[in-house]
PDB file of C-alpha atoms in Angstrom:
ATOM      1  CA  MET A 150     -11.916  48.288 -14.436  1.00 58.00           C
ATOM      2  CA  GLY A 151      -8.591  47.535 -16.121  1.00 71.00           C
ATOM      3  CA  ALA A 152      -7.941  44.851 -18.689  1.00 81.00           C
ATOM      4  CA  ARG A 153      -7.683  41.277 -17.453  1.00 87.00           C
ATOM      5  CA  ASN A 154      -5.712  38.477 -19.045  1.00 89.00           C
ATOM      6  CA  TYR A 155      -7.673  35.315 -19.774  1.00 93.00           C
ATOM      7  CA  PHE A 156      -6.650  31.683 -20.098  1.00 95.00           C
ATOM      8  CA  ILE A 157      -8.478  28.870 -21.883  1.00 96.00           C
ATOM      9  CA  TYR A 158      -7.522  25.312 -20.930  1.00 98.00           C
ATOM     10  CA  GLY A 159      -8.862  22.502 -23.122  1.00 97.00           C
ATOM     11  CA  ASP A 160      -8.974  18.737 -23.444  1.00 96.00           C
ATOM     12  CA  GLU A 161     -10.734  15.957 -25.361  1.00 95.00           C
ATOM     13  CA  SER A 162     -12.546  12.744 -24.406  1.00 95.00           C
ATOM     14  CA  GLN A 163     -14.428   9.883 -26.059  1.00 93.00           C
ATOM     15  CA  ASP A 164     -16.008   6.570 -25.137  1.00 92.00           C
ATOM     16  CA  SER A 165     -13.668   3.625 -24.671  1.00 88.00           C
ATOM     17  CA  ARG A 166     -14.574   2.041 -28.034  1.00 89.00           C
ATOM     18  CA  LYS A 167     -14.349   5.351 -29.944  1.00 88.00           C
ATOM     19  CA  GLU A 168     -17.715   4.585 -31.518  1.00 91.00           C
ATOM     20  CA  ARG A 169     -20.324   6.667 -29.707  1.00 94.00           C
ATOM     21  CA  VAL A 170     -19.353  10.183 -28.608  1.00 95.00           C
ATOM     22  CA  PHE A 171     -16.321  12.420 -29.024  1.00 95.00           C
ATOM     23  CA  ALA A 172     -16.068  15.718 -27.128  1.00 96.00           C
ATOM     24  CA  ILE A 173     -13.758  18.700 -26.772  1.00 96.00           C
ATOM     25  CA  THR A 174     -14.212  21.252 -24.012  1.00 97.00           C
ATOM     26  CA  GLY A 175     -12.498  24.351 -22.719  1.00 98.00           C
ATOM     27  CA  LEU A 176     -12.432  26.273 -19.443  1.00 98.00           C
ATOM     28  CA  LEU A 177     -12.202  30.072 -19.535  1.00 97.00           C
ATOM     29  CA  GLY A 178     -11.128  32.286 -16.645  1.00 96.00           C
ATOM     30  CA  ASP A 179      -8.907  35.197 -15.726  1.00 95.00           C
ATOM     31  CA  ALA A 180      -5.611  34.929 -13.867  1.00 95.00           C
ATOM     32  CA  ASP A 181      -7.201  35.403 -10.429  1.00 96.00           C
ATOM     33  CA  GLN A 182      -9.866  32.765 -11.029  1.00 97.00           C
ATOM     34  CA  TRP A 183      -7.319  30.244 -12.214  1.00 98.00           C
ATOM     35  CA  SER A 184      -4.976  31.001  -9.316  1.00 98.00           C
ATOM     36  CA  GLY A 185      -7.749  30.425  -6.785  1.00 98.00           C
ATOM     37  CA  LEU A 186      -8.807  27.145  -8.385  1.00 98.00           C
ATOM     38  CA  LYS A 187      -5.256  25.839  -8.641  1.00 98.00           C
ATOM     39  CA  ASP A 188      -4.554  26.518  -4.960  1.00 98.00           C
ATOM     40  CA  ALA A 189      -7.746  24.765  -3.856  1.00 98.00           C
ATOM     41  CA  TRP A 190      -7.177  21.897  -6.315  1.00 98.00           C
ATOM     42  CA  THR A 191      -3.663  21.252  -5.000  1.00 98.00           C
ATOM     43  CA  ALA A 192      -4.926  21.254  -1.416  1.00 98.00           C
ATOM     44  CA  ARG A 193      -7.584  18.637  -2.265  1.00 98.00           C
ATOM     45  CA  THR A 194      -5.410  16.338  -4.399  1.00 97.00           C
ATOM     46  CA  GLY A 195      -2.274  16.677  -2.285  1.00 96.00           C
ATOM     47  CA  GLY A 196      -0.381  17.481  -5.471  1.00 95.00           C
ATOM     48  CA  THR A 197      -1.149  14.171  -7.191  1.00 95.00           C
ATOM     49  CA  PRO A 198      -1.978  14.849 -10.864  1.00 96.00           C
ATOM     50  CA  PHE A 199      -5.661  14.107 -11.406  1.00 97.00           C
ATOM     51  CA  HIS A 200      -6.889  11.981 -14.304  1.00 97.00           C
ATOM     52  CA  ALA A 201     -10.653  11.471 -14.451  1.00 97.00           C
ATOM     53  CA  ALA A 202     -10.760   8.111 -16.264  1.00 96.00           C
ATOM     54  CA  ASP A 203      -8.112   6.578 -13.986  1.00 97.00           C
ATOM     55  CA  CYS A 204      -9.856   7.920 -10.894  1.00 97.00           C
ATOM     56  CA  GLU A 205     -13.178   6.414 -11.948  1.00 96.00           C
ATOM     57  CA  SER A 206     -11.681   3.038 -12.813  1.00 95.00           C
ATOM     58  CA  GLY A 207      -9.050   2.699 -10.100  1.00 96.00           C
ATOM     59  CA  TYR A 208      -6.070   2.739 -12.459  1.00 96.00           C
ATOM     60  CA  GLY A 209      -2.744   4.576 -12.368  1.00 94.00           C
ATOM     61  CA  GLU A 210      -2.320   6.725  -9.267  1.00 94.00           C
ATOM     62  CA  TYR A 211      -5.635   5.410  -7.912  1.00 96.00           C
ATOM     63  CA  ARG A 212      -4.860   1.706  -7.957  1.00 96.00           C
ATOM     64  CA  GLY A 213      -5.808   0.306  -4.577  1.00 95.00           C
ATOM     65  CA  VAL A 214      -7.826   3.391  -3.567  1.00 96.00           C
ATOM     66  CA  ALA A 215     -11.321   2.541  -2.329  1.00 97.00           C
ATOM     67  CA  PRO A 216     -14.160   3.279  -4.811  1.00 97.00           C
ATOM     68  CA  GLU A 217     -15.949   5.593  -2.378  1.00 97.00           C
ATOM     69  CA  GLU A 218     -12.771   7.663  -1.904  1.00 97.00           C
ATOM     70  CA  ARG A 219     -12.301   7.968  -5.649  1.00 98.00           C
ATOM     71  CA  SER A 220     -15.935   8.978  -6.176  1.00 97.00           C
ATOM     72  CA  GLN A 221     -15.723  11.580  -3.432  1.00 98.00           C
ATOM     73  CA  LEU A 222     -12.578  13.071  -4.946  1.00 98.00           C
ATOM     74  CA  ILE A 223     -14.344  13.594  -8.275  1.00 98.00           C
ATOM     75  CA  VAL A 224     -17.329  15.228  -6.574  1.00 98.00           C
ATOM     76  CA  ASP A 225     -15.096  17.474  -4.466  1.00 98.00           C
ATOM     77  CA  LEU A 226     -13.061  18.614  -7.478  1.00 98.00           C
ATOM     78  CA  ALA A 227     -16.233  19.268  -9.471  1.00 98.00           C
ATOM     79  CA  LYS A 228     -17.465  21.461  -6.610  1.00 98.00           C
ATOM     80  CA  LEU A 229     -14.208  23.431  -6.687  1.00 98.00           C
ATOM     81  CA  LEU A 230     -14.718  23.919 -10.402  1.00 98.00           C
ATOM     82  CA  ALA A 231     -18.343  24.962  -9.916  1.00 98.00           C
ATOM     83  CA  ASP A 232     -17.296  27.521  -7.272  1.00 98.00           C
ATOM     84  CA  SER A 233     -14.357  28.867  -9.295  1.00 98.00           C
ATOM     85  CA  GLY A 234     -16.205  31.360 -11.491  1.00 97.00           C
ATOM     86  CA  LEU A 235     -14.750  29.728 -14.611  1.00 98.00           C
ATOM     87  CA  ILE A 236     -16.853  29.276 -17.742  1.00 98.00           C
ATOM     88  CA  GLY A 237     -16.939  25.815 -19.296  1.00 98.00           C
ATOM     89  CA  TRP A 238     -18.056  25.014 -22.822  1.00 97.00           C
ATOM     90  CA  GLY A 239     -17.675  22.164 -25.248  1.00 97.00           C
ATOM     91  CA  VAL A 240     -18.850  20.394 -28.361  1.00 96.00           C
ATOM     92  CA  GLY A 241     -19.880  16.759 -28.531  1.00 96.00           C
ATOM     93  CA  ILE A 242     -20.121  14.728 -31.724  1.00 95.00           C
ATOM     94  CA  ASP A 243     -22.375  11.744 -32.368  1.00 95.00           C
ATOM     95  CA  LEU A 244     -19.742   9.597 -34.079  1.00 93.00           C
ATOM     96  CA  ALA A 245     -22.158   7.170 -35.712  1.00 92.00           C
ATOM     97  CA  GLY A 246     -24.304  10.005 -37.051  1.00 92.00           C
ATOM     98  CA  CYS A 247     -21.234  11.810 -38.374  1.00 91.00           C
ATOM     99  CA  ARG A 248     -19.856   8.722 -40.117  1.00 90.00           C
ATOM    100  CA  LYS A 249     -23.219   7.955 -41.687  1.00 91.00           C
ATOM    101  CA  ALA A 250     -23.409  11.409 -43.298  1.00 89.00           C
ATOM    102  CA  PHE A 251     -19.681  11.568 -44.112  1.00 86.00           C
ATOM    103  CA  PRO A 252     -18.526   7.939 -44.474  1.00 87.00           C
ATOM    104  CA  GLU A 253     -15.179   8.966 -45.991  1.00 79.00           C
ATOM    105  CA  MET A 254     -14.305  11.533 -43.349  1.00 80.00           C
ATOM    106  CA  LEU A 255     -10.679  11.793 -42.299  1.00 79.00           C
ATOM    107  CA  PRO A 256      -9.628  10.533 -38.839  1.00 72.00           C
ATOM    108  CA  ASP A 257      -8.986  14.020 -37.419  1.00 76.00           C
ATOM    109  CA  GLN A 258     -12.196  15.545 -38.743  1.00 78.00           C
ATOM    110  CA  THR A 259     -14.177  15.322 -35.517  1.00 81.00           C
ATOM    111  CA  TYR A 260     -11.312  16.750 -33.478  1.00 84.00           C
ATOM    112  CA  CYS A 261     -10.716  19.703 -35.801  1.00 84.00           C
ATOM    113  CA  SER A 262     -14.377  20.606 -36.107  1.00 82.00           C
ATOM    114  CA  ALA A 263     -15.067  20.468 -32.361  1.00 91.00           C
ATOM    115  CA  PHE A 264     -11.844  22.325 -31.542  1.00 91.00           C
ATOM    116  CA  LEU A 265     -12.703  25.297 -33.754  1.00 86.00           C
ATOM    117  CA  ARG A 266     -16.218  25.662 -32.410  1.00 90.00           C
ATOM    118  CA  THR A 267     -15.189  25.346 -28.770  1.00 94.00           C
ATOM    119  CA  ILE A 268     -12.400  27.912 -28.929  1.00 91.00           C
ATOM    120  CA  ASP A 269     -14.514  30.288 -30.986  1.00 88.00           C
ATOM    121  CA  PHE A 270     -17.273  30.252 -28.349  1.00 92.00           C
ATOM    122  CA  LEU A 271     -14.890  30.880 -25.445  1.00 93.00           C
ATOM    123  CA  VAL A 272     -12.895  33.599 -27.224  1.00 89.00           C
ATOM    124  CA  GLU A 273     -16.149  35.458 -27.863  1.00 88.00           C
ATOM    125  CA  ARG A 274     -17.157  35.069 -24.210  1.00 90.00           C
ATOM    126  CA  ALA A 275     -13.842  36.548 -23.096  1.00 88.00           C
ATOM    127  CA  ARG A 276     -14.196  39.519 -25.411  1.00 84.00           C
ATOM    128  CA  SER A 277     -17.791  40.146 -24.341  1.00 85.00           C
ATOM    129  CA  SER A 278     -16.577  40.778 -20.773  1.00 81.00           C
ATOM    130  CA  ASN A 279     -15.348  44.273 -21.786  1.00 71.00           C
ATOM    131  CA  THR A 280     -12.273  43.694 -19.603  1.00 76.00           C
ATOM    132  CA  CYS A 281     -10.377  41.448 -21.978  1.00 73.00           C
ATOM    133  CA  GLY A 282      -6.638  41.889 -22.310  1.00 80.00           C
ATOM    134  CA  SER A 283      -4.746  38.970 -23.794  1.00 85.00           C
ATOM    135  CA  ILE A 284      -6.131  35.454 -24.236  1.00 89.00           C
ATOM    136  CA  GLU A 285      -3.873  32.425 -23.927  1.00 92.00           C
ATOM    137  CA  VAL A 286      -5.045  29.017 -25.152  1.00 94.00           C
ATOM    138  CA  ILE A 287      -3.512  25.872 -23.628  1.00 96.00           C
ATOM    139  CA  PHE A 288      -4.502  22.336 -24.625  1.00 95.00           C
ATOM    140  CA  ASP A 289      -3.573  18.916 -23.343  1.00 92.00           C
ATOM    141  CA  ARG A 290      -0.455  17.571 -25.025  1.00 88.00           C
ATOM    142  CA  HIS A 291      -1.463  14.915 -27.562  1.00 83.00           C
ATOM    143  CA  ARG A 292       1.185  14.241 -30.188  1.00 82.00           C
ATOM    144  CA  PRO A 293      -1.072  12.789 -32.946  1.00 79.00           C
ATOM    145  CA  THR A 294      -3.220  15.935 -33.143  1.00 81.00           C
ATOM    146  CA  GLU A 295      -0.847  18.745 -32.116  1.00 87.00           C
ATOM    147  CA  HIS A 296       0.367  19.654 -35.589  1.00 85.00           C
ATOM    148  CA  ASN A 297      -3.086  19.959 -37.143  1.00 85.00           C
ATOM    149  CA  THR A 298      -4.448  21.752 -34.085  1.00 86.00           C
ATOM    150  CA  GLY A 299      -1.679  24.324 -34.386  1.00 87.00           C
ATOM    151  CA  LEU A 300      -2.436  24.806 -38.094  1.00 86.00           C
ATOM    152  CA  LEU A 301      -6.145  25.248 -37.381  1.00 84.00           C
ATOM    153  CA  TYR A 302      -5.442  27.749 -34.636  1.00 87.00           C
ATOM    154  CA  LYS A 303      -3.213  29.761 -36.954  1.00 83.00           C
ATOM    155  CA  TYR A 304      -5.825  29.707 -39.709  1.00 80.00           C
ATOM    156  CA  ALA A 305      -8.692  30.737 -37.423  1.00 78.00           C
ATOM    157  CA  SER A 306      -6.736  33.524 -35.732  1.00 78.00           C
ATOM    158  CA  GLU A 307      -5.506  34.959 -39.044  1.00 74.00           C
ATOM    159  CA  GLU A 308      -8.346  34.274 -41.479  1.00 67.00           C
ATOM    160  CA  GLY A 309     -11.355  33.184 -39.480  1.00 59.00           C
ATOM    161  CA  GLY A 310     -13.975  35.030 -37.518  1.00 59.00           C
ATOM    162  CA  TRP A 311     -11.897  35.860 -34.422  1.00 63.00           C
ATOM    163  CA  ARG A 312     -11.910  39.635 -34.349  1.00 57.00           C
ATOM    164  CA  ASP A 313      -9.196  41.604 -32.523  1.00 58.00           C
ATOM    165  CA  GLN A 314      -6.674  38.879 -33.274  1.00 59.00           C
ATOM    166  CA  CYS A 315      -3.986  40.932 -31.545  1.00 60.00           C
ATOM    167  CA  LEU A 316      -5.425  39.657 -28.264  1.00 70.00           C
ATOM    168  CA  LEU A 317      -4.467  36.102 -29.155  1.00 74.00           C
ATOM    169  CA  PRO A 318      -0.963  34.661 -28.889  1.00 75.00           C
ATOM    170  CA  GLU A 319       0.700  33.718 -32.146  1.00 71.00           C
ATOM    171  CA  LYS A 320       0.745  30.036 -31.272  1.00 78.00           C
ATOM    172  CA  LEU A 321      -1.383  27.619 -29.340  1.00 90.00           C
ATOM    173  CA  ARG A 322       0.420  26.198 -26.291  1.00 93.00           C
ATOM    174  CA  PHE A 323       0.341  22.575 -25.161  1.00 95.00           C
ATOM    175  CA  ALA A 324       0.858  21.380 -21.595  1.00 96.00           C
ATOM    176  CA  SER A 325       1.090  18.081 -19.732  1.00 94.00           C
ATOM    177  CA  ARG A 326      -1.238  16.781 -17.047  1.00 92.00           C
ATOM    178  CA  ALA A 327       1.102  18.168 -14.438  1.00 95.00           C
ATOM    179  CA  ASP A 328      -0.651  21.480 -15.157  1.00 97.00           C
ATOM    180  CA  ILE A 329      -3.737  21.803 -12.969  1.00 98.00           C
ATOM    181  CA  GLY A 330      -5.527  23.693 -15.723  1.00 98.00           C
ATOM    182  CA  ILE A 331      -5.277  20.573 -17.888  1.00 98.00           C
ATOM    183  CA  GLN A 332      -6.457  18.394 -14.994  1.00 98.00           C
ATOM    184  CA  ALA A 333      -9.522  20.590 -14.517  1.00 98.00           C
ATOM    185  CA  ALA A 334     -10.229  20.509 -18.258  1.00 98.00           C
ATOM    186  CA  ASP A 335      -9.915  16.709 -18.131  1.00 98.00           C
ATOM    187  CA  LEU A 336     -12.592  16.483 -15.440  1.00 98.00           C
ATOM    188  CA  TRP A 337     -14.952  18.805 -17.330  1.00 98.00           C
ATOM    189  CA  VAL A 338     -14.569  17.130 -20.728  1.00 98.00           C
ATOM    190  CA  ARG A 339     -15.208  13.663 -19.292  1.00 97.00           C
ATOM    191  CA  GLU A 340     -18.355  14.843 -17.538  1.00 97.00           C
ATOM    192  CA  LEU A 341     -19.711  16.509 -20.673  1.00 97.00           C
ATOM    193  CA  MET A 342     -18.852  13.483 -22.836  1.00 97.00           C
ATOM    194  CA  LYS A 343     -20.668  11.195 -20.385  1.00 97.00           C
ATOM    195  CA  PHE A 344     -23.630  13.589 -20.327  1.00 97.00           C
ATOM    196  CA  PHE A 345     -23.908  13.575 -24.120  1.00 96.00           C
ATOM    197  CA  ASP A 346     -23.453   9.797 -24.262  1.00 96.00           C
ATOM    198  CA  GLY A 347     -26.230   9.283 -21.728  1.00 96.00           C
ATOM    199  CA  ASN A 348     -28.620  11.565 -23.571  1.00 94.00           C
ATOM    200  CA  LEU A 349     -27.945   9.837 -26.892  1.00 94.00           C
ATOM    201  CA  PHE A 350     -28.061   6.221 -25.810  1.00 93.00           C
ATOM    202  CA  SER A 351     -29.942   5.891 -22.508  1.00 92.00           C
ATOM    203  CA  GLU A 352     -33.673   6.372 -22.050  1.00 90.00           C
ATOM    204  CA  GLY A 353     -34.542   8.269 -18.893  1.00 92.00           C
ATOM    205  CA  TYR A 354     -30.918   9.250 -18.429  1.00 94.00           C
ATOM    206  CA  VAL A 355     -30.120  11.094 -15.187  1.00 95.00           C
ATOM    207  CA  PRO A 356     -26.888  13.160 -15.178  1.00 95.00           C
ATOM    208  CA  ARG A 357     -24.187  12.240 -12.703  1.00 96.00           C
ATOM    209  CA  SER A 358     -24.237  14.390  -9.590  1.00 97.00           C
ATOM    210  CA  GLN A 359     -20.919  16.109 -10.333  1.00 97.00           C
ATOM    211  CA  CYS A 360     -22.041  16.964 -13.872  1.00 97.00           C
ATOM    212  CA  GLN A 361     -25.378  18.312 -12.661  1.00 97.00           C
ATOM    213  CA  MET A 362     -23.519  20.447 -10.135  1.00 97.00           C
ATOM    214  CA  LEU A 363     -21.598  22.093 -12.974  1.00 97.00           C
ATOM    215  CA  LEU A 364     -24.636  22.519 -15.220  1.00 97.00           C
ATOM    216  CA  ASP A 365     -26.601  24.098 -12.362  1.00 97.00           C
ATOM    217  CA  THR A 366     -24.144  27.008 -12.248  1.00 97.00           C
ATOM    218  CA  ARG A 367     -25.398  28.016 -15.737  1.00 96.00           C
ATOM    219  CA  ARG A 368     -21.773  28.770 -16.635  1.00 97.00           C
ATOM    220  CA  PHE A 369     -21.159  25.265 -18.008  1.00 98.00           C
ATOM    221  CA  GLY A 370     -22.718  23.775 -21.103  1.00 96.00           C
ATOM    222  CA  GLY A 371     -22.153  22.658 -24.663  1.00 96.00           C
ATOM    223  CA  ASP A 372     -23.584  21.636 -28.013  1.00 95.00           C
ATOM    224  CA  LEU A 373     -24.203  18.073 -29.129  1.00 94.00           C
ATOM    225  CA  GLN A 374     -23.964  17.578 -32.876  1.00 92.00           C
ATOM    226  CA  CYS A 375     -26.107  14.527 -33.601  1.00 91.00           C
ATOM    227  CA  ALA A 376     -27.136  12.703 -36.785  1.00 90.00           C
ATOM    228  CA  GLU A 377     -29.629  15.384 -37.854  1.00 92.00           C
ATOM    229  CA  TYR A 378     -26.925  18.058 -37.710  1.00 89.00           C
ATOM    230  CA  PHE A 379     -24.627  16.132 -40.054  1.00 89.00           C
ATOM    231  CA  GLU A 380     -27.455  15.217 -42.443  1.00 90.00           C
ATOM    232  CA  ASP A 381     -28.277  18.922 -42.706  1.00 90.00           C
ATOM    233  CA  MET A 382     -24.608  19.756 -43.199  1.00 84.00           C
ATOM    234  CA  MET A 383     -24.336  17.258 -46.048  1.00 85.00           C
ATOM    235  CA  GLN A 384     -27.330  18.819 -47.806  1.00 87.00           C
ATOM    236  CA  LYS A 385     -25.861  22.314 -47.412  1.00 83.00           C
ATOM    237  CA  LEU A 386     -22.335  21.392 -48.506  1.00 77.00           C
ATOM    238  CA  PRO A 387     -22.751  22.515 -52.168  1.00 78.00           C
ATOM    239  CA  LEU A 388     -24.048  25.898 -50.969  1.00 78.00           C
ATOM    240  CA  LEU A 389     -21.172  26.281 -48.514  1.00 68.00           C
ATOM    241  CA  GLU A 390     -18.683  25.487 -51.246  1.00 68.00           C
ATOM    242  CA  ALA A 391     -20.257  28.053 -53.559  1.00 68.00           C
ATOM    243  CA  GLN A 392     -20.264  30.733 -50.865  1.00 63.00           C
ATOM    244  CA  ALA A 393     -16.601  30.053 -50.083  1.00 60.00           C
ATOM    245  CA  GLY A 394     -15.622  30.151 -53.743  1.00 57.00           C
ATOM    246  CA  MET A 395     -14.030  26.708 -53.711  1.00 61.00           C
ATOM    247  CA  SER A 396     -14.893  23.104 -54.426  1.00 67.00           C
ATOM    248  CA  GLY A 397     -13.601  19.591 -54.088  1.00 75.00           C
ATOM    249  CA  VAL A 398     -12.484  19.794 -57.723  1.00 79.00           C
ATOM    250  CA  GLU A 399     -10.356  22.861 -57.003  1.00 81.00           C
ATOM    251  CA  TYR A 400      -8.839  21.187 -53.969  1.00 81.00           C
ATOM    252  CA  ALA A 401      -8.038  18.045 -56.003  1.00 85.00           C
ATOM    253  CA  SER A 402      -6.279  20.215 -58.577  1.00 86.00           C
ATOM    254  CA  TRP A 403      -4.269  21.878 -55.800  1.00 82.00           C
ATOM    255  CA  LEU A 404      -3.219  18.471 -54.459  1.00 88.00           C
ATOM    256  CA  GLN A 405      -2.079  17.387 -57.904  1.00 88.00           C
ATOM    257  CA  LYS A 406      -0.096  20.589 -58.436  1.00 88.00           C
ATOM    258  CA  LYS A 407       1.577  20.221 -55.017  1.00 88.00           C
ATOM    259  CA  ARG A 408       2.063  16.483 -55.500  1.00 87.00           C
ATOM    260  CA  CYS A 409       0.404  15.883 -52.134  1.00 86.00           C
ATOM    261  CA  HIS A 410      -2.034  13.327 -50.782  1.00 88.00           C
ATOM    262  CA  ASP A 411      -5.363  14.193 -49.195  1.00 85.00           C
ATOM    263  CA  ASN A 412      -5.037  14.476 -45.438  1.00 82.00           C
ATOM    264  CA  GLN A 413      -6.176  16.866 -42.729  1.00 79.00           C
ATOM    265  CA  SER A 414      -2.922  18.855 -42.715  1.00 83.00           C
ATOM    266  CA  ASN A 415      -3.140  19.484 -46.450  1.00 83.00           C
ATOM    267  CA  ARG A 416      -6.797  20.478 -46.225  1.00 81.00           C
ATOM    268  CA  ILE A 417      -5.950  23.106 -43.638  1.00 79.00           C
ATOM    269  CA  THR A 418      -2.895  24.280 -45.574  1.00 82.00           C
ATOM    270  CA  TYR A 419      -5.052  24.672 -48.681  1.00 79.00           C
ATOM    271  CA  MET A 420      -7.582  26.741 -46.734  1.00 75.00           C
ATOM    272  CA  MET A 421      -4.801  29.003 -45.477  1.00 74.00           C
ATOM    273  CA  GLU A 422      -3.297  29.509 -48.928  1.00 74.00           C
ATOM    274  CA  ALA A 423      -6.688  30.185 -50.512  1.00 70.00           C
ATOM    275  CA  ALA A 424      -7.622  32.654 -47.782  1.00 67.00           C
ATOM    276  CA  ALA A 425      -4.290  34.466 -48.137  1.00 68.00           C
ATOM    277  CA  ARG A 426      -4.815  34.638 -51.901  1.00 68.00           C
ATOM    278  CA  ASP A 427      -8.245  36.190 -51.426  1.00 66.00           C
ATOM    279  CA  ARG A 428      -6.851  38.670 -48.913  1.00 63.00           C
ATOM    280  CA  ARG A 429      -4.118  39.788 -51.325  1.00 64.00           C
ATOM    281  CA  ALA A 430      -6.687  40.175 -54.075  1.00 64.00           C
ATOM    282  CA  LYS A 431      -8.817  42.411 -51.882  1.00 62.00           C
ATOM    283  CA  GLN A 432      -5.850  44.520 -50.879  1.00 60.00           C
ATOM    284  CA  SER A 433      -4.876  45.084 -54.509  1.00 58.00           C
ATOM    285  CA  LYS A 434      -8.530  45.851 -55.350  1.00 46.00           C
ATOM    286  CA  THR A 435      -8.522  43.458 -58.259  1.00 39.00           C
ATOM    287  CA  GLU A 436     -11.762  41.826 -57.176  1.00 39.00           C
ATOM    288  CA  ALA A 437     -14.969  43.510 -58.230  1.00 36.00           C
ATOM    289  CA  VAL A 438     -16.878  41.768 -55.452  1.00 36.00           C
ATOM    290  CA  PRO A 439     -15.066  40.920 -52.196  1.00 34.00           C
ATOM    291  CA  GLN A 440     -15.430  37.309 -51.052  1.00 36.00           C
ATOM    292  CA  GLU A 441     -15.720  35.980 -47.546  1.00 37.00           C
ATOM    293  CA  PRO A 442     -12.798  33.928 -46.177  1.00 34.00           C
ATOM    294  CA  ILE A 443     -13.124  30.215 -46.782  1.00 33.00           C
ATOM    295  CA  SER A 444     -15.082  28.579 -44.006  1.00 39.00           C
ATOM    296  CA  ALA A 445     -13.262  25.809 -42.193  1.00 39.00           C
ATOM    297  CA  GLU A 446     -16.502  23.814 -42.234  1.00 44.00           C
ATOM    298  CA  VAL A 447     -16.355  23.389 -45.999  1.00 39.00           C
ATOM    299  CA  LEU A 448     -13.263  21.210 -46.021  1.00 40.00           C
ATOM    300  CA  LEU A 449     -13.541  19.746 -42.548  1.00 40.00           C
ATOM    301  CA  GLU A 450     -17.025  18.388 -43.250  1.00 45.00           C
ATOM    302  CA  GLN A 451     -16.333  16.900 -46.673  1.00 43.00           C
TER     303      GLN A 451
END
């Protein structure tokens, strides 16, 4: 079988108060799988761009549409997704648990952390197919996070654990909700966010029918990082720093030298510069003991 080109579409979602759960998900499929889904999706929606939150609440394009019609549309689109052959994965974050362990975390921390883990999982799934050609990653256009997401993608593809980087495009691409891939990712991320929220905060929670339909395929799933995860991460942070050969003190010195303030962009830029420095040192064989590239978790979880 010849090589197939894969596409990952991704999106984010969180509860309305931005206090309980944040999630990022991606959908992985080859060109034929995406083509089939997009044709069926257009036939069902009539070409109207789908937005899960608006459809549930009766806002935007769905103002005046009967609740039962809106509910049926969501179920029908979830069935198309379940039948598509696509793989769905995501990461959810217990926001209260994260803030308790890392009370001084930066605003973009949850996004960056979940983004890296989601893309890493799906890239590995594509490569494990043994038919992988190129992989293109497309995320929903969101101006406040696009710059840092692009920096993270560049860092992970060049210095992180993504082997065979030549399969990945040089840059992450962003698309609007006019793209059906983004619409499908929007449906999936909202269902997973609601699933995580229900499991965290509702006793005897029963998944929504459209979410259960996706989970039953065994191609859709995700990880929920709750309070225990972040407590463990906080305890391990000194070890992670030591393994990466860096520390908060070193980063503070770098900020002072660059005359920069601490923000997510500068944390990522520092990781990239430090990783490039280590790579040059290895190439010149000046290091007696090679070091591993700096883990993104070290700075993102501080």
